[in-house]
Amino acid sequence: MASNNGDVKLIGAWASPYVMRPRIALNVKSVEYEFLQEQFGSKSELLLKSNPVHKKIPVLLHNGKPICESSIIVEYIDEVWSSGPSILPSDPYDRAVARFWAAYLDEKWFPNVRAAPMAATEEAKNAAVEQLKEGLALLEGAYGEISKGEDFFGGEKIGFLDIAFGSMLGWLRAVQVILGGVKLLDEEKTPDLCKWAGKFSADPAVKDVLPETEKLLEFSKILMAKMKPASSS
Amino acid sequence: MAEVVLLDFWGSPFGMRARIALAEKGVKYEYKEEHLLTGKKTPLLLETNPVHKKIPVLIHNGKPISESLVIVQYIEDAWSDTAPLLPADPYGRSQARFWADFVDKKIYDQGKKIWANKAGEVQEAGKKELIESLKLLEGELGEKPFFGGETIGYVDVALVPFYTWFYSFETIGNFSIQAECPKLIEWVKRCLERESVSKSLVDPEKVYVDLILVLKKMYGYE
């Protein structure tokens, strides 16, 4: 449908937390877009042409121009559709804090979410789980400081850090199951984050794009089968 | 404490990014050296960056900011009325952020493969990957004097400090970055004509002798 938003397409995949971020951001801004799903296991011509450097999803195509890297796409969406609800905080220090934690999640924390179920040894698995729990304890503290009594990191409504972190909730929940019911988000240790996770998941901009844990569990079986080499017997 | 404090280490390219940005904005600040080679971290560093315990840390009116690109973006936001490092249009900003992020993802790690290893497979891979990355960046620079256009911008700030480590990569890896990426070295020279850059960057030979060789010995990368 033609609109004065221009032509908006997003190359992605339903299960990717990184893809979820721009989807949530576009929903916050009420911008309609065409979702071009990549087939698992192959990369389309369009993806390779639009992101030749990294060849990864998500890629936003706005009037044909590509923008890559999920956090960068979210900032772009916030700046272009500036009349909609704002995603980054307006205060420079608050922006720095949000960006800091988003970088922490991407570089330090989420890699352990992926590593834990794939760990080769019990020891490695436990180490990854410990790192995850330590990270969540840090984030529980950060939530207390940043939300200042409101529901979200962004205050009354979801913002940049809610989106960065919340997009990982699907996989966090799935990995808890895969690890045999390990409590990462813990009512006792991270009560505020548990409440926040519930509110985030129910947010109108989020609920249709956050995949169900069941679907991720099914998908993870396919992923793990592809990643583990066939054992010789 | 001064209004603006930078916790830094003389040889860190990440710290140099913050120095350049502050200089571009004309911000007066107190520079505090963390003596990383002693292996000891000051209480101030541990207090202001408890998560990573790394420099640089910018402390503005007592409030700490960590992660060099987060710091540079903060400097851009907080002193927005002078010397903008990012263009005004959202698309231009997204491209600048993309390439600064690319520098972050590639250059340090690829360089480390070269300096932290003896001649061999890993070092060769590092050389190949680094040159590929620098050539991509050269392509992005194109015919512009700077990545930021007519004046230095976000990507220039993110990348130029790594020039101080090129001599170390070249000496240890026995290759020439100048030979492979002459346009990039011309760009470096243009950057160094700006005082904000020339005063923030350190001597590449000093980096080799007093930092890289010291690190190699300290960590047994020999």
Coordinates of N, CA and C in Angstrom, one line a residue, chain A:
Chain A
M1 N 0.9 -1.2 0.0 CA 0.0 0.0 0.0 C 0.9 1.2 0.0
A2 N 0.7 2.1 -1.0 CA 1.5 3.3 -1.1 C 1.2 4.2 0.1
S3 N 2.3 4.8 0.6 CA 2.1 5.8 1.7 C 3.2 6.7 1.6
N4 N 3.1 7.8 2.5 CA 4.3 8.7 2.4 C 5.4 8.2 3.3
N5 N 5.4 6.9 3.7 CA 6.5 6.3 4.4 C 7.6 5.8 3.4
G6 N 7.2 5.8 2.1 CA 8.1 5.2 1.1 C 8.0 3.7 1.0
D7 N 8.9 3.1 0.3 CA 8.8 1.7 0.1 C 9.7 1.1 1.2
V8 N 9.1 0.3 2.1 CA 9.8 -0.3 3.2 C 9.8 -1.8 3.2
K9 N 11.0 -2.4 3.1 CA 11.1 -3.9 3.1 C 12.1 -4.3 4.1
L10 N 11.8 -5.4 4.7 CA 12.8 -6.0 5.7 C 13.2 -7.4 5.3
I11 N 14.5 -7.6 5.1 CA 14.9 -9.0 4.8 C 15.2 -9.6 6.1
G12 N 14.6 -10.8 6.4 CA 14.9 -11.4 7.7 C 14.4 -12.8 7.8
A13 N 14.3 -13.3 9.0 CA 13.7 -14.6 9.3 C 13.0 -14.6 10.6
W14 N 11.9 -15.3 10.8 CA 11.1 -15.2 11.9 C 11.8 -15.5 13.2
A15 N 12.8 -16.4 13.2 CA 13.4 -16.9 14.5 C 14.5 -16.0 15.0
S16 N 15.0 -15.1 14.1 CA 16.1 -14.3 14.5 C 15.8 -13.1 15.5
P17 N 16.5 -13.1 16.6 CA 16.2 -12.0 17.6 C 16.7 -10.7 17.0
Y18 N 17.7 -10.7 16.1 CA 18.2 -9.5 15.5 C 17.2 -8.9 14.5
V19 N 16.5 -9.8 13.8 CA 15.5 -9.4 12.9 C 14.3 -8.8 13.6
M20 N 14.0 -9.4 14.8 CA 12.9 -8.9 15.6 C 13.0 -7.4 15.9
R21 N 14.2 -7.0 16.2 CA 14.4 -5.6 16.6 C 13.8 -4.6 15.7
P22 N 14.2 -4.6 14.4 CA 13.6 -3.6 13.5 C 12.1 -3.8 13.3
R23 N 11.6 -5.1 13.4 CA 10.2 -5.3 13.3 C 9.4 -4.6 14.4
I24 N 10.0 -4.8 15.6 CA 9.3 -4.1 16.7 C 9.4 -2.6 16.5
A25 N 10.5 -2.1 16.1 CA 10.7 -0.6 15.9 C 9.7 -0.1 14.9
L26 N 9.6 -0.9 13.8 CA 8.6 -0.4 12.7 C 7.2 -0.5 13.3
N27 N 6.9 -1.4 14.1 CA 5.5 -1.5 14.7 C 5.3 -0.3 15.6
V28 N 6.3 0.0 16.4 CA 6.2 1.2 17.3 C 5.8 2.4 16.6
K29 N 6.4 2.5 15.4 CA 6.2 3.7 14.5 C 5.0 3.6 13.6
S30 N 4.3 2.4 13.7 CA 3.1 2.1 12.9 C 3.5 2.2 11.4
V31 N 4.7 1.7 11.0 CA 5.1 1.7 9.6 C 4.9 0.4 9.0
E32 N 4.1 0.3 7.9 CA 3.9 -1.0 7.3 C 5.1 -1.3 6.4
Y33 N 5.4 -2.6 6.3 CA 6.6 -3.0 5.6 C 6.3 -4.4 5.0
E34 N 7.1 -4.7 4.0 CA 7.0 -6.1 3.4 C 8.1 -6.9 4.0
F35 N 7.8 -8.0 4.6 CA 8.7 -8.9 5.3 C 9.2 -10.0 4.3
L36 N 10.4 -9.9 3.9 CA 11.0 -10.9 2.9 C 11.8 -11.9 3.7
Q37 N 11.2 -13.1 3.8 CA 11.8 -14.1 4.7 C 12.9 -14.9 3.9
E38 N 14.0 -15.0 4.5 CA 15.1 -15.9 3.9 C 14.8 -17.3 4.2
Q39 N 15.1 -18.2 3.3 CA 15.0 -19.6 3.5 C 16.1 -20.1 4.4
F40 N 15.9 -20.9 5.4 CA 16.9 -21.3 6.3 C 17.9 -22.2 5.5
G41 N 19.2 -21.9 5.6 CA 20.2 -22.6 4.9 C 20.7 -22.0 3.6
S42 N 20.1 -21.0 3.1 CA 20.6 -20.3 1.9 C 20.4 -18.8 2.0
K43 N 21.1 -18.1 1.2 CA 21.1 -16.7 1.2 C 20.6 -16.2 -0.2
S44 N 19.6 -15.3 -0.2 CA 19.0 -14.9 -1.4 C 19.9 -13.9 -2.1
E45 N 19.8 -13.8 -3.4 CA 20.5 -12.8 -4.2 C 20.3 -11.4 -3.7
L46 N 19.1 -11.1 -3.3 CA 18.8 -9.8 -2.7 C 19.6 -9.5 -1.5
L47 N 19.7 -10.5 -0.6 CA 20.4 -10.3 0.6 C 21.9 -10.1 0.3
L48 N 22.5 -10.9 -0.6 CA 23.9 -10.8 -0.9 C 24.2 -9.5 -1.5
K49 N 23.2 -9.0 -2.3 CA 23.5 -7.7 -3.0 C 23.3 -6.5 -2.0
S50 N 22.4 -6.7 -1.0 CA 22.1 -5.6 -0.1 C 23.0 -5.5 1.1
N51 N 23.6 -6.6 1.4 CA 24.6 -6.7 2.5 C 25.8 -7.4 2.1
P52 N 26.6 -6.9 1.1 CA 27.7 -7.7 0.6 C 28.8 -7.8 1.7
V53 N 28.9 -6.9 2.6 CA 30.0 -6.9 3.6 C 29.8 -8.1 4.6
H54 N 28.6 -8.2 5.2 CA 28.4 -9.2 6.2 C 27.5 -10.4 5.7
K55 N 26.7 -10.1 4.7 CA 25.8 -11.2 4.1 C 24.9 -11.7 5.2
K56 N 24.4 -10.8 6.1 CA 23.6 -11.3 7.2 C 22.2 -10.5 7.3
I57 N 21.3 -11.1 7.9 CA 20.0 -10.5 8.2 C 20.1 -9.9 9.6
P58 N 19.3 -8.9 9.9 CA 18.3 -8.2 9.1 C 18.9 -7.1 8.2
V59 N 18.3 -6.8 7.1 CA 18.6 -5.7 6.2 C 17.3 -4.9 6.0
L60 N 17.3 -3.7 6.3 CA 16.1 -2.8 5.9 C 16.4 -2.2 4.6
L61 N 15.4 -2.3 3.7 CA 15.5 -1.6 2.4 C 14.5 -0.5 2.4
H62 N 14.9 0.7 2.4 CA 14.0 1.9 2.5 C 14.2 2.6 1.1
N63 N 13.1 2.6 0.3 CA 13.2 3.1 -1.0 C 14.4 2.6 -1.7
G64 N 14.6 1.3 -1.6 CA 15.7 0.6 -2.2 C 17.1 0.7 -1.6
K65 N 17.3 1.6 -0.6 CA 18.6 1.8 0.0 C 18.7 0.9 1.2
P66 N 19.8 0.1 1.3 CA 19.9 -0.9 2.4 C 20.6 -0.3 3.6
I67 N 20.0 -0.7 4.8 CA 20.6 -0.4 6.1 C 20.8 -1.7 6.8
C68 N 22.0 -1.9 7.3 CA 22.4 -3.2 7.9 C 22.8 -3.0 9.4
E69 N 22.8 -4.2 10.1 CA 23.1 -4.2 11.6 C 21.9 -3.8 12.4
S70 N 21.3 -4.7 13.2 CA 20.0 -4.5 13.8 C 19.9 -3.2 14.6
S71 N 20.9 -2.9 15.5 CA 20.8 -1.7 16.3 C 20.9 -0.4 15.5
I72 N 21.7 -0.5 14.4 CA 21.8 0.7 13.5 C 20.5 0.9 12.8
I73 N 19.8 -0.2 12.4 CA 18.5 -0.1 11.7 C 17.5 0.5 12.6
V74 N 17.5 0.1 13.9 CA 16.6 0.6 14.9 C 16.8 2.2 15.1
E75 N 18.0 2.6 15.1 CA 18.3 4.0 15.3 C 17.9 4.8 14.0
Y76 N 18.1 4.2 12.9 CA 17.6 4.7 11.6 C 16.1 4.9 11.6
I77 N 15.4 3.9 12.0 CA 13.9 3.9 12.0 C 13.5 5.0 13.0
D78 N 14.2 5.2 14.1 CA 13.8 6.2 15.1 C 14.0 7.6 14.5
E79 N 15.1 7.8 13.7 CA 15.4 9.1 13.2 C 14.5 9.4 12.0
V80 N 14.2 8.5 11.1 CA 13.4 8.8 9.9 C 11.9 9.1 10.3
W81 N 11.4 8.2 11.2 CA 10.0 8.4 11.6 C 9.9 9.1 12.9
S82 N 10.5 10.3 12.9 CA 10.7 11.0 14.2 C 9.4 11.5 14.8
S83 N 8.3 11.5 14.0 CA 7.0 12.0 14.6 C 6.3 10.9 15.4
G84 N 6.7 9.7 15.2 CA 6.1 8.6 16.0 C 6.7 8.5 17.4
P85 N 6.2 7.6 18.2 CA 6.8 7.5 19.6 C 8.3 7.3 19.5
S86 N 9.1 8.0 20.4 CA 10.5 7.9 20.2 C 11.0 6.6 20.9
I87 N 12.1 6.1 20.3 CA 12.7 4.8 20.7 C 13.9 5.0 21.5
L88 N 14.8 5.9 21.0 CA 16.0 6.2 21.8 C 15.6 7.3 22.8
P89 N 16.2 7.3 24.0 CA 15.8 8.4 25.0 C 16.4 9.7 24.4
S90 N 15.9 10.8 24.9 CA 16.3 12.1 24.4 C 17.6 12.6 25.1
D91 N 17.8 12.2 26.3 CA 19.0 12.7 27.0 C 20.2 12.0 26.6
P92 N 21.3 12.8 26.3 CA 22.5 12.1 25.8 C 23.1 11.0 26.8
Y93 N 23.0 11.2 28.1 CA 23.5 10.2 29.0 C 22.7 9.0 29.0
D94 N 21.4 9.2 29.0 CA 20.5 8.0 28.9 C 20.7 7.2 27.6
R95 N 20.9 7.9 26.5 CA 21.2 7.3 25.2 C 22.5 6.4 25.3
A96 N 23.5 7.0 26.0 CA 24.8 6.3 26.1 C 24.6 5.0 27.0
V97 N 23.8 5.1 28.0 CA 23.5 3.9 28.9 C 22.8 2.9 28.1
A98 N 21.8 3.3 27.3 CA 21.0 2.3 26.5 C 21.9 1.6 25.5
R99 N 22.8 2.4 24.8 CA 23.7 1.8 23.8 C 24.7 0.9 24.5
F100 N 25.2 1.3 25.6 CA 26.2 0.5 26.4 C 25.6 -0.9 26.6
W101 N 24.4 -1.0 27.2 CA 23.8 -2.3 27.5 C 23.4 -3.1 26.3
A102 N 23.0 -2.4 25.2 CA 22.7 -3.1 24.0 C 24.0 -3.8 23.4
A103 N 25.1 -3.1 23.5 CA 26.4 -3.6 23.1 C 26.8 -4.8 24.0
Y104 N 26.6 -4.6 25.3 CA 26.9 -5.7 26.2 C 26.2 -7.0 25.9
L105 N 24.9 -6.8 25.6 CA 24.0 -7.9 25.3 C 24.5 -8.6 24.0
D106 N 24.9 -7.9 23.0 CA 25.3 -8.4 21.7 C 26.7 -9.1 21.8
E107 N 27.6 -8.4 22.5 CA 29.0 -8.9 22.5 C 29.3 -10.0 23.6
K108 N 28.6 -9.8 24.8 CA 29.0 -10.6 25.9 C 27.9 -11.6 26.3
W109 N 26.7 -11.2 26.3 CA 25.7 -12.0 26.9 C 25.0 -13.0 25.9
F110 N 24.5 -12.5 24.8 CA 23.8 -13.4 23.9 C 24.6 -14.6 23.3
P111 N 25.9 -14.4 23.0 CA 26.7 -15.5 22.6 C 26.6 -16.7 23.5
N112 N 26.5 -16.4 24.8 CA 26.3 -17.6 25.8 C 25.0 -18.3 25.7
V113 N 24.0 -17.5 25.3 CA 22.6 -18.1 25.1 C 22.8 -19.2 24.0
R114 N 23.5 -18.8 22.9 CA 23.7 -19.8 21.8 C 24.7 -20.9 22.2
A115 N 25.7 -20.5 23.0 CA 26.8 -21.5 23.3 C 26.3 -22.6 24.3
A116 N 25.5 -22.2 25.3 CA 25.1 -23.1 26.3 C 24.6 -24.4 25.8
P117 N 23.5 -24.4 24.9 CA 23.0 -25.7 24.5 C 24.0 -26.5 23.6
M118 N 24.9 -25.8 23.0 CA 25.8 -26.5 22.1 C 27.1 -26.9 22.7
A119 N 27.3 -26.6 24.0 CA 28.5 -26.9 24.7 C 28.9 -28.3 24.6
A120 N 30.2 -28.6 24.4 CA 30.7 -29.9 24.2 C 30.8 -30.7 25.5
T121 N 31.1 -30.0 26.5 CA 31.3 -30.7 27.8 C 30.3 -30.1 28.9
E122 N 30.1 -30.8 29.9 CA 29.3 -30.4 31.0 C 29.8 -29.1 31.7
E123 N 31.2 -29.2 31.7 CA 31.9 -28.0 32.3 C 31.7 -26.7 31.5
A124 N 31.8 -26.9 30.2 CA 31.6 -25.7 29.3 C 30.2 -25.2 29.4
K125 N 29.2 -26.2 29.5 CA 27.8 -25.8 29.6 C 27.6 -25.0 30.9
N126 N 28.1 -25.5 32.0 CA 27.9 -24.8 33.3 C 28.6 -23.5 33.3
A127 N 29.7 -23.4 32.7 CA 30.4 -22.0 32.6 C 29.5 -21.0 31.9
A128 N 28.9 -21.5 30.7 CA 28.1 -20.6 29.9 C 26.8 -20.2 30.8
V129 N 26.3 -21.2 31.5 CA 25.1 -20.9 32.3 C 25.4 -19.9 33.4
E130 N 26.6 -20.0 34.0 CA 27.0 -19.1 35.0 C 27.1 -17.7 34.5
Q131 N 27.7 -17.6 33.3 CA 27.9 -16.3 32.7 C 26.6 -15.6 32.4
L132 N 25.6 -16.5 31.9 CA 24.3 -15.9 31.7 C 23.6 -15.4 32.9
K133 N 23.7 -16.2 34.0 CA 23.1 -15.8 35.3 C 23.8 -14.5 35.8
E134 N 25.1 -14.4 35.7 CA 25.8 -13.2 36.2 C 25.3 -12.0 35.3
G135 N 25.2 -12.2 34.0 CA 24.7 -11.1 33.2 C 23.3 -10.7 33.5
L136 N 22.5 -11.6 33.8 CA 21.1 -11.3 34.2 C 21.0 -10.5 35.5
A137 N 21.9 -10.9 36.4 CA 22.0 -10.1 37.7 C 22.4 -8.7 37.4
L138 N 23.3 -8.5 36.5 CA 23.8 -7.1 36.1 C 22.6 -6.4 35.5
L139 N 21.9 -7.1 34.6 CA 20.7 -6.4 33.9 C 19.6 -6.1 34.9
E140 N 19.4 -7.0 35.9 CA 18.4 -6.7 36.9 C 18.7 -5.4 37.6
G141 N 20.0 -5.2 38.0 CA 20.4 -3.9 38.6 C 20.2 -2.8 37.7
A142 N 20.6 -3.0 36.4 CA 20.5 -1.9 35.4 C 19.1 -1.5 35.2
Y143 N 18.2 -2.5 35.2 CA 16.7 -2.2 35.0 C 16.3 -1.3 36.2
G144 N 16.7 -1.6 37.4 CA 16.3 -0.8 38.5 C 16.7 0.6 38.4
E145 N 17.9 0.8 38.0 CA 18.4 2.2 37.8 C 17.8 2.9 36.7
I146 N 17.6 2.2 35.5 CA 17.2 2.9 34.3 C 15.7 3.2 34.3
S147 N 14.9 2.2 34.7 CA 13.5 2.3 34.5 C 12.9 3.3 35.5
K148 N 13.6 3.6 36.6 CA 13.2 4.6 37.6 C 11.7 4.4 38.0
G149 N 11.4 3.1 38.3 CA 10.0 2.8 38.8 C 9.0 2.6 37.7
E150 N 9.3 2.9 36.4 CA 8.4 2.6 35.4 C 8.5 1.2 34.9
D151 N 7.6 0.8 33.9 CA 7.5 -0.6 33.5 C 8.7 -1.0 32.6
F152 N 9.3 -0.1 31.9 CA 10.3 -0.5 30.9 C 11.6 0.3 31.1
F153 N 12.7 -0.3 30.5 CA 13.9 0.4 30.4 C 13.7 1.8 29.8
G154 N 12.8 1.9 28.8 CA 12.5 3.1 28.2 C 11.5 4.0 28.9
G155 N 11.1 3.6 30.1 CA 10.1 4.4 30.9 C 8.7 3.8 30.8
E156 N 7.8 4.7 30.4 CA 6.4 4.3 30.3 C 6.1 3.4 29.1
K157 N 6.9 3.5 28.1 CA 6.8 2.7 26.9 C 8.1 2.1 26.5
I158 N 8.0 1.0 25.7 CA 9.3 0.3 25.3 C 10.2 1.2 24.5
G159 N 11.5 1.1 24.8 CA 12.5 1.9 24.1 C 13.6 1.0 23.5
F160 N 14.7 1.6 23.2 CA 15.8 1.0 22.5 C 16.3 -0.2 23.3
L161 N 16.5 -0.1 24.6 CA 17.1 -1.2 25.3 C 16.1 -2.3 25.5
D162 N 14.8 -2.0 25.7 CA 13.8 -3.0 25.8 C 13.8 -3.8 24.6
I163 N 13.9 -3.2 23.4 CA 13.9 -3.9 22.2 C 15.1 -4.7 22.0
A164 N 16.3 -4.2 22.3 CA 17.5 -4.9 22.2 C 17.5 -6.2 23.0
F165 N 17.1 -6.1 24.3 CA 17.1 -7.2 25.2 C 15.9 -8.1 25.0
G166 N 14.7 -7.5 24.9 CA 13.4 -8.2 24.7 C 13.4 -9.1 23.5
S167 N 14.1 -8.7 22.5 CA 14.1 -9.6 21.3 C 14.8 -10.9 21.5
M168 N 15.5 -11.0 22.6 CA 16.3 -12.2 23.0 C 15.4 -13.2 23.9
L169 N 14.3 -12.7 24.3 CA 13.5 -13.5 25.3 C 13.0 -14.8 24.7
G170 N 12.6 -14.8 23.5 CA 12.2 -16.1 22.9 C 13.2 -17.2 23.1
W171 N 14.4 -16.9 22.6 CA 15.5 -17.8 22.7 C 15.9 -18.1 24.1
L172 N 15.8 -17.1 25.0 CA 16.2 -17.3 26.4 C 15.2 -18.4 27.0
R173 N 14.0 -18.2 26.7 CA 13.0 -19.2 27.2 C 13.2 -20.6 26.7
A174 N 13.5 -20.6 25.3 CA 13.7 -21.9 24.7 C 15.0 -22.6 25.3
V175 N 16.0 -21.8 25.5 CA 17.2 -22.4 26.0 C 17.1 -22.9 27.4
Q176 N 16.2 -22.3 28.2 CA 15.9 -22.8 29.6 C 15.3 -24.2 29.5
V177 N 14.5 -24.4 28.5 CA 13.9 -25.7 28.3 C 14.9 -26.7 27.8
I178 N 15.7 -26.3 26.8 CA 16.7 -27.2 26.2 C 17.7 -27.7 27.3
L179 N 18.0 -26.8 28.2 CA 19.0 -27.1 29.3 C 18.3 -27.9 30.4
G180 N 17.1 -28.3 30.2 CA 16.5 -29.2 31.2 C 15.8 -28.4 32.3
G181 N 15.3 -27.2 32.0 CA 14.5 -26.5 33.0 C 15.4 -25.6 33.9
V182 N 16.6 -25.3 33.5 CA 17.5 -24.3 34.2 C 16.8 -23.0 34.3
K183 N 16.8 -22.4 35.5 CA 16.1 -21.1 35.7 C 17.2 -20.0 35.4
L184 N 17.0 -19.3 34.3 CA 17.9 -18.2 34.0 C 17.2 -16.9 34.5
L185 N 16.0 -16.6 33.9 CA 15.1 -15.6 34.5 C 14.5 -16.3 35.7
D186 N 14.8 -15.7 36.9 CA 14.4 -16.4 38.1 C 13.5 -15.5 39.0
E187 N 12.4 -15.9 39.4 CA 11.4 -15.1 40.2 C 12.1 -14.6 41.5
E188 N 13.0 -15.4 42.0 CA 13.7 -15.0 43.2 C 14.9 -14.1 43.0
K189 N 15.7 -14.4 42.0 CA 16.9 -13.7 41.8 C 16.7 -12.5 40.9
T190 N 15.9 -12.6 39.9 CA 15.6 -11.5 38.9 C 14.2 -11.2 38.8
P191 N 13.5 -10.8 40.0 CA 12.1 -10.6 40.0 C 11.6 -9.5 39.0
D192 N 12.4 -8.4 39.0 CA 12.0 -7.2 38.2 C 12.0 -7.6 36.7
L193 N 13.1 -8.3 36.3 CA 13.2 -8.7 34.9 C 12.1 -9.7 34.5
C194 N 11.7 -10.5 35.5 CA 10.6 -11.4 35.1 C 9.3 -10.6 34.8
K195 N 9.0 -9.6 35.7 CA 7.8 -8.8 35.4 C 8.0 -8.1 34.1
W196 N 9.2 -7.5 33.9 CA 9.4 -6.7 32.7 C 9.2 -7.6 31.5
A197 N 9.7 -8.9 31.5 CA 9.6 -9.8 30.4 C 8.2 -10.0 30.0
G198 N 7.3 -10.2 31.0 CA 5.9 -10.4 30.8 C 5.3 -9.2 30.1
K199 N 5.6 -8.0 30.6 CA 5.0 -6.8 30.0 C 5.5 -6.6 28.6
F200 N 6.8 -6.8 28.4 CA 7.4 -6.6 27.1 C 6.7 -7.5 26.1
S201 N 6.6 -8.8 26.5 CA 6.0 -9.8 25.5 C 4.6 -9.5 25.1
A202 N 3.9 -8.8 26.0 CA 2.5 -8.5 25.8 C 2.3 -7.2 25.0
D203 N 3.4 -6.4 24.9 CA 3.2 -5.1 24.2 C 2.7 -5.3 22.8
P204 N 1.8 -4.4 22.4 CA 1.2 -4.5 21.0 C 2.3 -4.5 19.9
A205 N 3.4 -3.8 20.1 CA 4.4 -3.8 19.0 C 5.2 -5.1 19.0
V206 N 5.1 -5.9 20.0 CA 6.0 -7.0 20.2 C 5.2 -8.4 20.0
K207 N 4.0 -8.5 20.5 CA 3.4 -9.8 20.6 C 3.3 -10.6 19.4
D208 N 3.1 -10.0 18.2 CA 3.0 -10.7 17.0 C 4.3 -11.1 16.4
V209 N 5.4 -10.5 16.9 CA 6.7 -10.9 16.2 C 7.6 -11.7 17.1
L210 N 7.2 -11.8 18.4 CA 8.0 -12.6 19.3 C 7.6 -14.1 19.1
P211 N 8.5 -14.9 18.7 CA 8.1 -16.3 18.3 C 7.8 -17.1 19.6
E212 N 6.8 -18.0 19.5 CA 6.5 -18.9 20.6 C 7.6 -19.8 20.9
T213 N 7.8 -20.1 22.2 CA 8.9 -21.0 22.7 C 8.8 -22.3 22.0
E214 N 7.6 -22.9 21.8 CA 7.4 -24.2 21.2 C 8.0 -24.2 19.8
K215 N 7.7 -23.2 19.0 CA 8.2 -23.1 17.6 C 9.7 -23.0 17.6
L216 N 10.3 -22.2 18.6 CA 11.7 -22.1 18.6 C 12.4 -23.5 19.0
L217 N 11.7 -24.2 19.9 CA 12.2 -25.5 20.3 C 12.3 -26.4 19.1
E218 N 11.2 -26.4 18.3 CA 11.2 -27.3 17.1 C 12.3 -26.9 16.2
F219 N 12.5 -25.6 16.0 CA 13.5 -25.0 15.1 C 14.9 -25.3 15.6
S220 N 15.1 -25.3 16.9 CA 16.4 -25.5 17.4 C 16.9 -26.9 17.2
K221 N 15.9 -27.9 17.1 CA 16.3 -29.2 16.7 C 16.9 -29.3 15.3
I222 N 16.3 -28.6 14.4 CA 16.8 -28.5 13.0 C 18.2 -27.8 13.1
L223 N 18.3 -26.7 13.8 CA 19.6 -26.0 13.9 C 20.7 -26.9 14.4
M224 N 20.4 -27.6 15.5 CA 21.4 -28.4 16.2 C 21.8 -29.5 15.3
A225 N 20.9 -30.1 14.6 CA 21.2 -31.2 13.7 C 22.2 -30.7 12.7
K226 N 21.9 -29.5 12.2 CA 22.8 -29.0 11.1 C 24.2 -28.7 11.6
M227 N 24.3 -28.2 12.9 CA 25.5 -27.7 13.4 C 26.4 -28.9 13.9
K228 N 25.8 -29.9 14.5 CA 26.6 -31.0 15.0 C 27.0 -31.9 13.8
P229 N 28.3 -32.2 13.7 CA 28.7 -33.1 12.6 C 28.2 -34.5 12.9
A230 N 27.9 -35.2 11.9 CA 27.3 -36.6 12.1 C 28.4 -37.4 12.8
S231 N 28.0 -38.1 13.9 CA 29.0 -38.9 14.6 C 29.3 -40.2 13.9
S232 N 30.5 -40.6 13.9 CA 30.9 -41.8 13.2 C 30.4 -43.0 14.1
S233 N 29.9 -44.0 13.6 CA 29.5 -45.1 14.4 C 30.0 -46.5 13.8

